PDB file of C-alpha atoms in Angstrom:
ATOM      1  CA  UNK A   1      25.391   3.808  26.354  1.00 55.00           C
ATOM      2  CA  UNK A   2      27.408   4.991  23.358  1.00 55.00           C
ATOM      3  CA  UNK A   3      30.845   3.418  22.997  1.00 56.00           C
ATOM      4  CA  UNK A   4      33.100   4.041  19.975  1.00 57.00           C
ATOM      5  CA  UNK A   5      30.091   5.061  17.859  1.00 56.00           C
ATOM      6  CA  UNK A   6      28.155   1.893  18.722  1.00 60.00           C
ATOM      7  CA  UNK A   7      25.122   1.753  21.016  1.00 62.00           C
ATOM      8  CA  UNK A   8      25.149  -0.872  23.792  1.00 66.00           C
ATOM      9  CA  UNK A   9      21.889  -1.587  25.679  1.00 67.00           C
ATOM     10  CA  UNK A  10      20.292  -4.602  27.376  1.00 72.00           C
ATOM     11  CA  UNK A  11      23.081  -6.992  26.317  1.00 79.00           C
ATOM     12  CA  UNK A  12      22.673  -5.909  22.698  1.00 82.00           C
ATOM     13  CA  UNK A  13      24.905  -3.822  20.459  1.00 90.00           C
ATOM     14  CA  UNK A  14      23.241  -1.466  18.000  1.00 91.00           C
ATOM     15  CA  UNK A  15      24.434  -0.236  14.642  1.00 93.00           C
ATOM     16  CA  UNK A  16      22.766   2.331  12.389  1.00 95.00           C
ATOM     17  CA  UNK A  17      22.967   1.941   8.603  1.00 97.00           C
ATOM     18  CA  UNK A  18      21.907   4.653   6.162  1.00 98.00           C
ATOM     19  CA  UNK A  19      21.369   3.634   2.547  1.00 98.00           C
ATOM     20  CA  UNK A  20      21.137   6.470   0.037  1.00 98.00           C
ATOM     21  CA  UNK A  21      18.293   6.040  -2.477  1.00 98.00           C
ATOM     22  CA  UNK A  22      19.003   8.945  -4.857  1.00 98.00           C
ATOM     23  CA  UNK A  23      16.679   7.973  -7.740  1.00 98.00           C
ATOM     24  CA  UNK A  24      12.989   7.188  -7.129  1.00 98.00           C
ATOM     25  CA  UNK A  25      11.759   3.702  -8.128  1.00 98.00           C
ATOM     26  CA  UNK A  26      15.318   2.430  -8.649  1.00 99.00           C
ATOM     27  CA  UNK A  27      16.437  -0.719  -6.818  1.00 99.00           C
ATOM     28  CA  UNK A  28      19.386  -0.568  -4.399  1.00 99.00           C
ATOM     29  CA  UNK A  29      20.897  -3.236  -2.137  1.00 99.00           C
ATOM     30  CA  UNK A  30      21.818  -3.173   1.550  1.00 98.00           C
ATOM     31  CA  UNK A  31      23.676  -5.914   3.412  1.00 98.00           C
ATOM     32  CA  UNK A  32      22.374  -6.616   6.914  1.00 97.00           C
ATOM     33  CA  UNK A  33      25.365  -7.450   9.155  1.00 95.00           C
ATOM     34  CA  UNK A  34      25.939 -11.084  10.150  1.00 94.00           C
ATOM     35  CA  UNK A  35      24.809 -11.795  13.694  1.00 94.00           C
ATOM     36  CA  UNK A  36      21.925  -9.316  13.588  1.00 96.00           C
ATOM     37  CA  UNK A  37      19.111 -10.465  15.878  1.00 96.00           C
ATOM     38  CA  UNK A  38      16.672  -7.626  15.180  1.00 96.00           C
ATOM     39  CA  UNK A  39      16.413  -4.736  12.752  1.00 98.00           C
ATOM     40  CA  UNK A  40      14.025  -1.878  11.986  1.00 98.00           C
ATOM     41  CA  UNK A  41      13.649  -0.143   8.608  1.00 98.00           C
ATOM     42  CA  UNK A  42      12.184   3.288   7.870  1.00 98.00           C
ATOM     43  CA  UNK A  43      12.375   6.080   5.292  1.00 98.00           C
ATOM     44  CA  UNK A  44      14.022   9.329   6.329  1.00 97.00           C
ATOM     45  CA  UNK A  45      12.083  11.464   3.811  1.00 96.00           C
ATOM     46  CA  UNK A  46       8.664   9.843   4.241  1.00 95.00           C
ATOM     47  CA  UNK A  47       8.894   7.801   1.055  1.00 97.00           C
ATOM     48  CA  UNK A  48       7.054   4.519   0.622  1.00 99.00           C
ATOM     49  CA  UNK A  49       9.649   1.726   0.624  1.00 99.00           C
ATOM     50  CA  UNK A  50       9.468  -1.586  -1.229  1.00 99.00           C
ATOM     51  CA  UNK A  51      11.667  -4.279   0.321  1.00 99.00           C
ATOM     52  CA  UNK A  52      12.514  -7.574  -1.426  1.00 99.00           C
ATOM     53  CA  UNK A  53      14.753 -10.530  -0.616  1.00 98.00           C
ATOM     54  CA  UNK A  54      15.907 -11.083  -4.192  1.00 98.00           C
ATOM     55  CA  UNK A  55      17.362  -8.733  -6.780  1.00 99.00           C
ATOM     56  CA  UNK A  56      14.782  -7.561  -9.304  1.00 98.00           C
ATOM     57  CA  UNK A  57      11.779  -8.300  -7.086  1.00 98.00           C
ATOM     58  CA  UNK A  58      11.079  -4.781  -5.765  1.00 98.00           C
ATOM     59  CA  UNK A  59       8.429  -4.519  -8.480  1.00 97.00           C
ATOM     60  CA  UNK A  60       6.929  -8.014  -8.162  1.00 98.00           C
ATOM     61  CA  UNK A  61       7.447  -9.742  -4.772  1.00 98.00           C
ATOM     62  CA  UNK A  62       7.993  -7.124  -2.103  1.00 98.00           C
ATOM     63  CA  UNK A  63       6.963  -5.881   1.319  1.00 98.00           C
ATOM     64  CA  UNK A  64       5.637  -2.313   1.455  1.00 99.00           C
ATOM     65  CA  UNK A  65       6.617   0.015   4.279  1.00 98.00           C
ATOM     66  CA  UNK A  66       4.214   2.959   3.956  1.00 98.00           C
ATOM     67  CA  UNK A  67       5.378   6.566   4.264  1.00 97.00           C
ATOM     68  CA  UNK A  68       5.783   7.488   7.931  1.00 97.00           C
ATOM     69  CA  UNK A  69       5.851   3.857   9.090  1.00 98.00           C
ATOM     70  CA  UNK A  70       8.612   1.467  10.107  1.00 98.00           C
ATOM     71  CA  UNK A  71       8.946  -2.313  10.087  1.00 98.00           C
ATOM     72  CA  UNK A  72      10.794  -4.353  12.712  1.00 98.00           C
ATOM     73  CA  UNK A  73      12.072  -7.885  12.111  1.00 97.00           C
ATOM     74  CA  UNK A  74      12.732  -9.770  15.390  1.00 96.00           C
ATOM     75  CA  UNK A  75      14.164 -13.049  16.668  1.00 94.00           C
ATOM     76  CA  UNK A  76      16.591 -13.465  13.769  1.00 95.00           C
ATOM     77  CA  UNK A  77      19.950 -15.136  13.254  1.00 93.00           C
ATOM     78  CA  UNK A  78      21.206 -13.246  10.195  1.00 94.00           C
ATOM     79  CA  UNK A  79      23.960 -14.807   8.083  1.00 94.00           C
ATOM     80  CA  UNK A  80      24.512 -12.964   4.820  1.00 89.00           C
ATOM     81  CA  UNK A  81      21.176 -11.227   4.276  1.00 96.00           C
ATOM     82  CA  UNK A  82      20.961  -8.662   1.488  1.00 98.00           C
ATOM     83  CA  UNK A  83      17.811  -6.571   1.210  1.00 98.00           C
ATOM     84  CA  UNK A  84      16.767  -4.942  -2.047  1.00 99.00           C
ATOM     85  CA  UNK A  85      14.913  -1.662  -1.708  1.00 99.00           C
ATOM     86  CA  UNK A  86      13.376   1.159  -3.677  1.00 98.00           C
ATOM     87  CA  UNK A  87      11.570   4.323  -2.610  1.00 99.00           C
ATOM     88  CA  UNK A  88       8.887   6.264  -4.438  1.00 98.00           C
ATOM     89  CA  UNK A  89      10.701   9.448  -3.341  1.00 97.00           C
ATOM     90  CA  UNK A  90      13.935  10.665  -4.946  1.00 98.00           C
ATOM     91  CA  UNK A  91      16.896  11.563  -2.705  1.00 98.00           C
ATOM     92  CA  UNK A  92      15.472   9.352   0.062  1.00 98.00           C
ATOM     93  CA  UNK A  93      17.489   7.489   2.694  1.00 98.00           C
ATOM     94  CA  UNK A  94      16.583   4.085   4.092  1.00 98.00           C
ATOM     95  CA  UNK A  95      17.428   4.017   7.793  1.00 98.00           C
ATOM     96  CA  UNK A  96      18.190   0.612   9.303  1.00 98.00           C
ATOM     97  CA  UNK A  97      18.688   0.093  13.038  1.00 97.00           C
ATOM     98  CA  UNK A  98      20.399  -3.285  13.661  1.00 97.00           C
ATOM     99  CA  UNK A  99      20.855  -5.068  17.002  1.00 95.00           C
ATOM    100  CA  UNK A 100      23.224  -7.950  17.802  1.00 93.00           C
ATOM    101  CA  UNK A 101      23.736  -9.880  21.035  1.00 88.00           C
ATOM    102  CA  UNK A 102      26.697  -8.472  22.976  1.00 82.00           C
ATOM    103  CA  UNK A 103      29.500 -11.021  23.145  1.00 69.00           C
TER     104      UNK A 103
END
């Protein structure tokens, strides 16, 4: 069900975040909303994404999400999580689907 631009399903509320990644191999940051229990990341333009937990680590300590793939993180209790990301494709968009428990 869509209510006020937010998806509600199975006692969870969904939110979609789109992070513009205009320059290839440049690091950008994206805050994951507090209370997020699950999120999925993918590239809109089929770029390979590098995801890190600390600024400056998208070239050293990172998780790779290959072109055409997605990665889901489950069973979380997010409080102030910032992801750092870069794509190997210019003008890419990182799509993040976040789910919180409905209060």
